Structure formats: structure tokens, C-alpha cells
Short mmCIF file of C-alpha atoms in Angstrom, two decimals:
data_model
loop_
_atom_site.label_atom_id
_atom_site.label_comp_id
_atom_site.label_asym_id
_atom_site.label_seq_id
_atom_site.Cartn_x
_atom_site.Cartn_y
_atom_site.Cartn_z
CA MET A 1 -15.98 -31.52 -17.20
CA ASP A 2 -13.99 -34.13 -19.09
CA ASP A 3 -10.82 -34.14 -17.01
CA GLY A 4 -11.19 -34.80 -13.33
CA GLY A 5 -14.10 -32.53 -12.50
CA GLY A 6 -16.51 -33.49 -15.28
CA THR A 7 -20.00 -34.79 -15.01
CA ALA A 8 -20.54 -38.53 -14.93
CA GLU A 9 -22.02 -38.48 -18.37
CA SER A 10 -19.19 -36.54 -20.02
CA ARG A 11 -16.56 -38.76 -18.40
CA THR A 12 -18.41 -41.85 -19.57
CA TYR A 13 -18.83 -40.53 -23.09
CA ASP A 14 -15.14 -39.80 -23.52
CA GLY A 15 -13.84 -42.89 -21.79
CA ASP A 16 -16.42 -45.69 -21.72
CA SER A 17 -18.93 -46.10 -24.50
CA SER A 18 -20.86 -48.81 -22.69
CA GLY A 19 -21.70 -46.39 -19.89
CA ALA A 20 -23.00 -43.85 -22.36
CA GLY A 21 -25.11 -46.46 -24.05
CA GLY A 22 -26.55 -47.49 -20.70
CA ALA A 23 -27.53 -43.93 -19.87
CA ASP A 24 -29.21 -43.52 -23.24
CA ALA A 25 -31.04 -46.85 -22.99
CA GLY A 26 -32.44 -45.87 -19.65
CA GLY A 27 -33.80 -42.61 -21.05
CA ALA A 28 -31.87 -40.41 -18.59
CA ASP A 29 -28.31 -39.43 -17.79
CA ALA A 30 -26.59 -39.97 -14.45
CA GLY A 31 -28.02 -36.68 -13.18
CA GLY A 32 -31.59 -37.66 -14.04
CA VAL A 33 -31.91 -35.44 -17.13
CA ASP A 34 -33.99 -37.17 -19.81
CA ALA A 35 -32.15 -37.21 -23.15
CA ASP A 36 -35.20 -36.25 -25.17
CA ARG A 37 -36.01 -33.34 -22.83
CA ALA A 38 -32.41 -32.20 -23.15
CA GLY A 39 -32.74 -32.31 -26.91
CA ALA A 40 -35.94 -30.27 -26.68
CA HIS A 41 -34.15 -27.69 -24.53
CA ASP A 42 -31.36 -27.42 -27.07
CA ASP A 43 -33.67 -26.39 -29.91
CA GLY A 44 -36.71 -25.04 -28.15
CA GLY A 45 -38.62 -28.24 -28.92
CA GLN A 46 -37.43 -31.78 -29.56
CA ASP A 47 -39.82 -32.40 -32.44
CA ALA A 48 -38.70 -29.28 -34.29
CA GLY A 49 -35.06 -30.20 -33.72
CA ALA A 50 -35.68 -33.68 -35.05
CA ARG A 51 -37.38 -32.30 -38.14
CA ASP A 52 -34.69 -29.83 -39.11
CA GLY A 53 -31.74 -31.87 -37.83
CA GLY A 54 -30.39 -28.83 -35.98
CA PRO A 55 -28.58 -30.47 -33.06
CA ARG A 56 -27.04 -33.23 -35.18
CA GLU A 57 -25.76 -30.89 -37.84
CA ARG A 58 -24.32 -28.47 -35.28
CA ILE A 59 -22.58 -31.28 -33.42
CA LEU A 60 -21.10 -32.71 -36.62
CA ALA A 61 -19.92 -29.29 -37.78
CA VAL A 62 -18.28 -28.55 -34.42
CA THR A 63 -16.62 -31.97 -34.30
CA ALA A 64 -15.29 -31.66 -37.84
CA LYS A 65 -13.82 -28.24 -36.95
CA LEU A 66 -12.21 -29.60 -33.79
CA LEU A 67 -10.72 -32.50 -35.74
CA ALA A 68 -9.31 -30.17 -38.37
CA GLU A 69 -7.77 -27.86 -35.76
CA GLY A 70 -6.53 -30.32 -33.14
CA GLY A 71 -7.01 -33.90 -34.24
CA ARG A 72 -8.90 -36.66 -32.45
CA GLU A 73 -7.59 -35.60 -29.05
CA ALA A 74 -9.34 -32.24 -29.36
CA VAL A 75 -12.77 -33.88 -29.47
CA SER A 76 -14.49 -34.20 -26.08
CA THR A 77 -18.07 -34.11 -24.87
CA ARG A 78 -17.52 -30.90 -22.94
CA VAL A 79 -16.00 -28.96 -25.83
CA VAL A 80 -18.40 -30.30 -28.46
CA GLY A 81 -21.44 -29.70 -26.28
CA ALA A 82 -20.42 -26.17 -25.35
CA ALA A 83 -19.63 -25.16 -28.92
CA ALA A 84 -22.75 -26.79 -30.37
CA GLY A 85 -25.07 -25.52 -27.63
CA VAL A 86 -26.24 -28.98 -26.55
CA GLN A 87 -26.08 -31.07 -23.41
CA ALA A 88 -24.30 -34.42 -23.13
CA PRO A 89 -27.48 -36.58 -23.21
CA THR A 90 -28.29 -35.18 -26.65
CA ILE A 91 -24.92 -36.37 -27.94
CA TYR A 92 -25.53 -39.81 -26.40
CA ARG A 93 -28.94 -40.03 -27.99
CA LEU A 94 -27.72 -39.06 -31.46
CA PHE A 95 -24.36 -40.84 -31.58
CA GLY A 96 -24.12 -43.31 -28.70
CA ASP A 97 -20.50 -42.64 -27.74
CA LYS A 98 -17.39 -40.79 -28.85
CA GLN A 99 -16.50 -43.35 -31.49
CA GLY A 100 -20.04 -43.13 -32.84
CA LEU A 101 -19.63 -39.38 -33.15
CA LEU A 102 -16.28 -39.73 -34.92
CA ASP A 103 -17.74 -42.36 -37.22
CA ALA A 104 -20.59 -40.02 -38.13
CA VAL A 105 -18.11 -37.26 -38.95
CA ALA A 106 -16.11 -39.76 -40.98
CA ALA A 107 -19.26 -40.78 -42.85
CA ASP A 108 -19.89 -37.13 -43.71
CA GLY A 109 -16.29 -36.87 -44.88
CA PHE A 110 -16.69 -39.95 -47.05
CA ALA A 111 -19.87 -38.47 -48.52
CA ALA A 112 -18.06 -35.22 -49.35
CA TYR A 113 -15.28 -37.25 -50.93
CA LEU A 114 -17.79 -39.19 -53.01
CA ASP A 115 -19.43 -35.96 -54.12
CA SER A 116 -16.09 -34.68 -55.36
CA LYS A 117 -15.58 -37.88 -57.34
CA THR A 118 -19.03 -38.39 -58.81
CA ASP A 119 -19.14 -34.81 -60.10
CA LEU A 120 -16.57 -35.84 -62.71
CA GLU A 121 -17.88 -37.34 -65.92
CA PRO A 122 -16.08 -40.44 -67.23
CA THR A 123 -13.83 -39.81 -70.21
CA ALA A 124 -13.09 -42.06 -73.17
CA ASP A 125 -9.90 -43.22 -71.44
CA PRO A 126 -10.64 -45.38 -68.37
CA VAL A 127 -6.98 -45.48 -67.33
CA ALA A 128 -6.86 -41.68 -67.28
CA ASP A 129 -10.00 -41.73 -65.11
CA LEU A 130 -8.24 -44.15 -62.76
CA ARG A 131 -5.36 -41.69 -62.43
CA THR A 132 -7.80 -38.85 -61.75
CA GLY A 133 -9.45 -40.87 -58.98
CA TRP A 134 -6.04 -41.46 -57.36
CA ASP A 135 -5.19 -37.74 -57.47
CA LEU A 136 -8.56 -36.82 -55.93
CA HIS A 137 -7.99 -39.31 -53.11
CA ILE A 138 -4.53 -37.96 -52.27
CA GLY A 139 -5.73 -34.38 -52.57
CA PHE A 140 -8.58 -35.02 -50.16
CA ALA A 141 -6.19 -36.62 -47.65
CA LEU A 142 -3.81 -33.67 -47.68
CA ALA A 143 -6.62 -31.12 -47.45
CA ASN A 144 -8.32 -32.98 -44.56
CA PRO A 145 -5.59 -34.93 -42.71
CA ALA A 146 -7.33 -35.32 -39.35
CA LEU A 147 -10.57 -36.43 -40.98
CA TYR A 148 -8.66 -38.82 -43.24
CA LEU A 149 -7.01 -40.40 -40.19
CA VAL A 150 -10.43 -41.00 -38.63
CA MET A 151 -11.61 -42.53 -41.87
CA TYR A 152 -8.56 -44.63 -42.79
CA GLY A 153 -6.09 -44.47 -39.90
CA GLU A 154 -7.40 -47.57 -38.12
CA PRO A 155 -8.80 -50.84 -39.47
CA ARG A 156 -12.62 -50.98 -39.36
CA ALA A 157 -14.49 -54.20 -38.67
CA THR A 158 -17.51 -52.82 -40.51
CA PRO A 159 -16.82 -50.14 -43.14
CA ALA A 160 -19.05 -47.08 -43.15
CA PRO A 161 -21.69 -47.14 -45.90
CA ALA A 162 -20.04 -44.21 -47.65
CA GLU A 163 -16.70 -46.05 -47.60
CA VAL A 164 -18.37 -49.03 -49.24
CA ALA A 165 -19.75 -46.67 -51.88
CA GLY A 166 -16.27 -45.24 -52.44
CA LEU A 167 -14.86 -48.72 -52.97
CA ALA A 168 -17.68 -49.38 -55.41
CA ILE A 169 -16.59 -46.33 -57.42
CA LEU A 170 -13.02 -47.65 -57.50
CA ALA A 171 -14.33 -51.04 -58.60
CA GLY A 172 -16.29 -49.28 -61.34
CA HIS A 173 -13.12 -47.61 -62.62
CA ILE A 174 -11.33 -50.95 -62.59
CA ARG A 175 -14.23 -52.60 -64.41
CA ARG A 176 -14.09 -50.01 -67.21
CA VAL A 177 -10.36 -50.65 -67.63
CA ALA A 178 -11.06 -54.38 -67.84
CA GLU A 179 -13.86 -53.91 -70.36
CA ALA A 180 -11.46 -51.92 -72.52
CA GLY A 181 -9.07 -54.87 -72.54
CA ARG A 182 -6.41 -52.92 -70.66
CA LEU A 183 -6.30 -54.73 -67.30
CA ARG A 184 -3.44 -57.18 -66.92
CA VAL A 185 -4.51 -58.63 -63.53
CA GLY A 186 -7.83 -59.63 -62.01
CA GLU A 187 -10.25 -56.88 -61.01
CA GLU A 188 -10.13 -57.70 -57.30
CA ARG A 189 -6.34 -57.68 -57.21
CA ALA A 190 -6.23 -54.42 -59.16
CA SER A 191 -8.66 -52.78 -56.74
CA GLN A 192 -6.73 -53.99 -53.72
CA LEU A 193 -3.44 -52.73 -55.14
CA MET A 194 -4.90 -49.29 -55.87
CA GLN A 195 -6.50 -49.10 -52.43
CA ALA A 196 -3.44 -50.28 -50.49
CA ALA A 197 -1.01 -48.05 -52.38
CA GLY A 198 -3.27 -45.02 -52.25
CA HIS A 199 -3.84 -45.31 -48.52
CA GLY A 200 -0.14 -45.91 -47.90
CA VAL A 201 0.93 -42.85 -49.86
CA ALA A 202 -1.72 -40.67 -48.24
CA LEU A 203 -0.80 -41.71 -44.71
CA THR A 204 2.92 -41.31 -45.45
CA LEU A 205 2.42 -37.78 -46.77
CA ILE A 206 0.21 -36.84 -43.81
CA ALA A 207 2.92 -38.04 -41.40
CA THR A 208 5.61 -36.03 -43.20
CA PRO A 209 6.00 -32.30 -42.45
CA ALA A 210 4.77 -30.27 -45.40
CA ASP A 211 8.20 -28.76 -46.08
CA ARG A 212 9.77 -32.24 -46.28
CA ARG A 213 7.23 -33.96 -48.52
CA ASP A 214 8.44 -35.33 -51.82
CA PRO A 215 6.16 -33.66 -54.40
CA GLU A 216 6.74 -36.55 -56.83
CA LEU A 217 5.99 -39.38 -54.41
CA SER A 218 2.28 -39.67 -55.18
CA ALA A 219 2.74 -39.55 -58.96
CA MET A 220 5.54 -42.14 -58.84
CA ALA A 221 3.50 -44.52 -56.70
CA ARG A 222 0.44 -43.98 -58.88
CA GLU A 223 2.33 -44.76 -62.06
CA ALA A 224 3.95 -47.82 -60.51
CA VAL A 225 0.51 -49.24 -59.66
CA VAL A 226 -1.05 -48.23 -62.99
CA THR A 227 1.85 -49.85 -64.85
CA ALA A 228 1.49 -53.01 -62.79
CA ILE A 229 -2.22 -53.47 -63.44
CA THR A 230 -2.84 -51.99 -66.91
CA THR A 231 -1.56 -52.26 -70.46
CA ASP A 232 -0.62 -49.28 -72.60
CA THR A 233 -3.13 -50.12 -75.34
CA PRO A 234 -6.11 -52.42 -75.64
CA ALA A 235 -4.93 -55.98 -76.08
CA VAL A 236 -6.27 -57.21 -79.41
CA ALA A 237 -3.73 -59.44 -81.09
CA GLY A 238 -2.18 -62.14 -78.94
CA PRO A 239 -2.95 -60.51 -75.56
CA GLY A 240 -2.06 -63.55 -73.52
CA PRO A 241 -4.44 -65.58 -71.35
CA VAL A 242 -4.56 -63.30 -68.31
CA THR A 243 -5.54 -60.11 -70.13
CA ALA A 244 -8.00 -62.02 -72.31
CA ALA A 245 -9.56 -63.70 -69.27
CA VAL A 246 -9.89 -60.38 -67.42
CA ALA A 247 -11.56 -58.71 -70.40
CA LEU A 248 -13.98 -61.62 -70.91
CA ARG A 249 -14.73 -61.73 -67.18
CA ALA A 250 -15.65 -58.02 -67.26
CA ALA A 251 -17.99 -58.54 -70.23
CA LEU A 252 -19.61 -61.70 -68.86
CA PRO A 253 -22.54 -59.99 -67.03
CA GLY A 254 -23.79 -58.65 -70.36
CA THR A 255 -24.18 -62.00 -72.05
CA THR A 256 -27.48 -63.90 -72.21
CA ALA A 257 -26.20 -66.97 -74.05
CA LEU A 258 -25.32 -68.87 -70.86
CA THR A 259 -27.44 -70.13 -68.01
CA PRO A 260 -26.70 -68.77 -64.51
CA HIS A 261 -24.94 -72.03 -63.64
CA GLU A 262 -22.82 -71.86 -66.79
CA GLN A 263 -21.94 -68.22 -66.09
CA ALA A 264 -20.87 -69.10 -62.56
CA LEU A 265 -18.69 -71.93 -63.84
CA LEU A 266 -17.09 -69.79 -66.54
CA ARG A 267 -16.58 -66.96 -64.07
CA ASP A 268 -14.71 -69.33 -61.77
CA TRP A 269 -12.49 -70.53 -64.62
CA LEU A 270 -11.73 -66.97 -65.73
CA ASP A 271 -10.92 -65.90 -62.19
CA ARG A 272 -8.44 -68.76 -61.91
CA ILE A 273 -6.78 -67.79 -65.19
CA ALA A 274 -6.66 -64.12 -64.16
CA ALA A 275 -5.05 -65.00 -60.85
CA ALA A 276 -2.30 -67.01 -62.54
CA ARG A 277 0.96 -65.52 -63.77
CA GLU A 278 1.61 -65.34 -67.48
#
């Protein structure tokens, strides 16, 4: 059991990831049960379980449900194992430790988030698409608060692959705004502003009881950021150096008139102009 009377492996899994890793590396848990044999017992055959992903998918589904119902504190080896019909060594083998399990659930959550975003076709207005992306992000956070906290609640030394893909989608939205001549700051700064503001609003709303949330907070923050980083119309006549530099920087990868060295030099100059204040 996890509290006081638990097995050595369940206590290690919930409290000390290095111990869990040691048990897995040795091929057996503290009680001498081989992890692969435990996995075979769970599905009537380890090879079949590995082929259909049964134990992993059950564990992830149970963990996601526990997170949604009780938050991070509700996730323990004992509860997950009992609900998923697996033994602790199987969890060690598949996820390493509790954080590994939570990270895997977060990765699935990121993937679901990406699916909800990539299903939408780009419109002719890249700024409108940027607004849509913001609304999807906030909507996902409010619909899945516990999962969002696992994903964004703590700084990550190494972002999950799906998180990296999500940031790439945001960068793609920003790039389209720049290509349209409607970005008034550099692409990196625009992306960072959208990311920081979006996460801040989402976490603030999650921490606020539903009956006390300001229904206009997200839209106000979104418009403040959009106003700060975009122009109302494409800048054609006299746009100023920053907007012109941002637009040219966005179009630079499509040119073949410059050598790689010349492109790198021009890119550096344009980045310096874009970072300056008009």
C-alpha cells in the first residue's frame, strides 16, 4: 500500500524515483517479481500486451481519470495499479516513476490539444487564426484543469515532444502574421508574449472558483497581446523599420538570390532592427 503499509515497490514509486528505476534495471521488484513476467500476467502474455499496448493504455486512461477527479495527489501506484489491473513492476517498466507516468499523461494531453488545433483550417486572416488559437488554449485549460497543471503548472527542463509541436504551431501562426506584414515586433518576442500571457490567464482562471471568474478576462488579455504585437492592416505605405524588417525576415527563407552566408548576415541585421523600438 502507498501509505505506511504498502509494498516496497509502491512506496518507492510514489516517493523515490531512483529506487523504482533501480528495481526496473535489475529486472525484478523488491519482492523478486520480474517486471516482464508481471506484464505477461496482466494481459495473459507479455508479447500480446506489448503488441496491442493494453497495459500502457489502461494505465494512462486510469491516471488521466484520477487527475481529472482528484488532481495530482490522487495518483498513486496502488490506486492506478488496482484500477488498471496491473502490478507495480509493470508501471515501473513502462514509465519509470510517478513523474514519468504524469509526463506520459501530459504528453497524451498535449497530443489531444494539438489534434483540436490542427483540425482547423487556416483562414485568409492570420490574426483571426491567432485569436482562435488563444481561445482553444484557454478552453482546453478550463475543460482539463488538472491535466493542464501537469502540463504547464511547473517549469520543465526538457519540454515534452508534443509541447514542442504545440509551440511550433504557435510559431507558425506568428509567421503567417509576419508574412502578411501585420506583425509589429519580432517573431520570437511575439511568440513569447502570446505564450506567457496565455499561460498566465489559464492558470489564473483555473485558480479562481468558477462562480467568481471574470468571463471577459481572457478576451481582454488576448486583445491586449494581439494589439501589442500586430497592426490592424497590412503595412504597405511607410510601415516603419520594425514592421518592414519583420515582414522581410519572415519572407527571407523563400529567397534564392542570396548565399547562405548572406542570408545569415541579413537575418541578423533584420533581427536587430525588429528588436529595436520605433
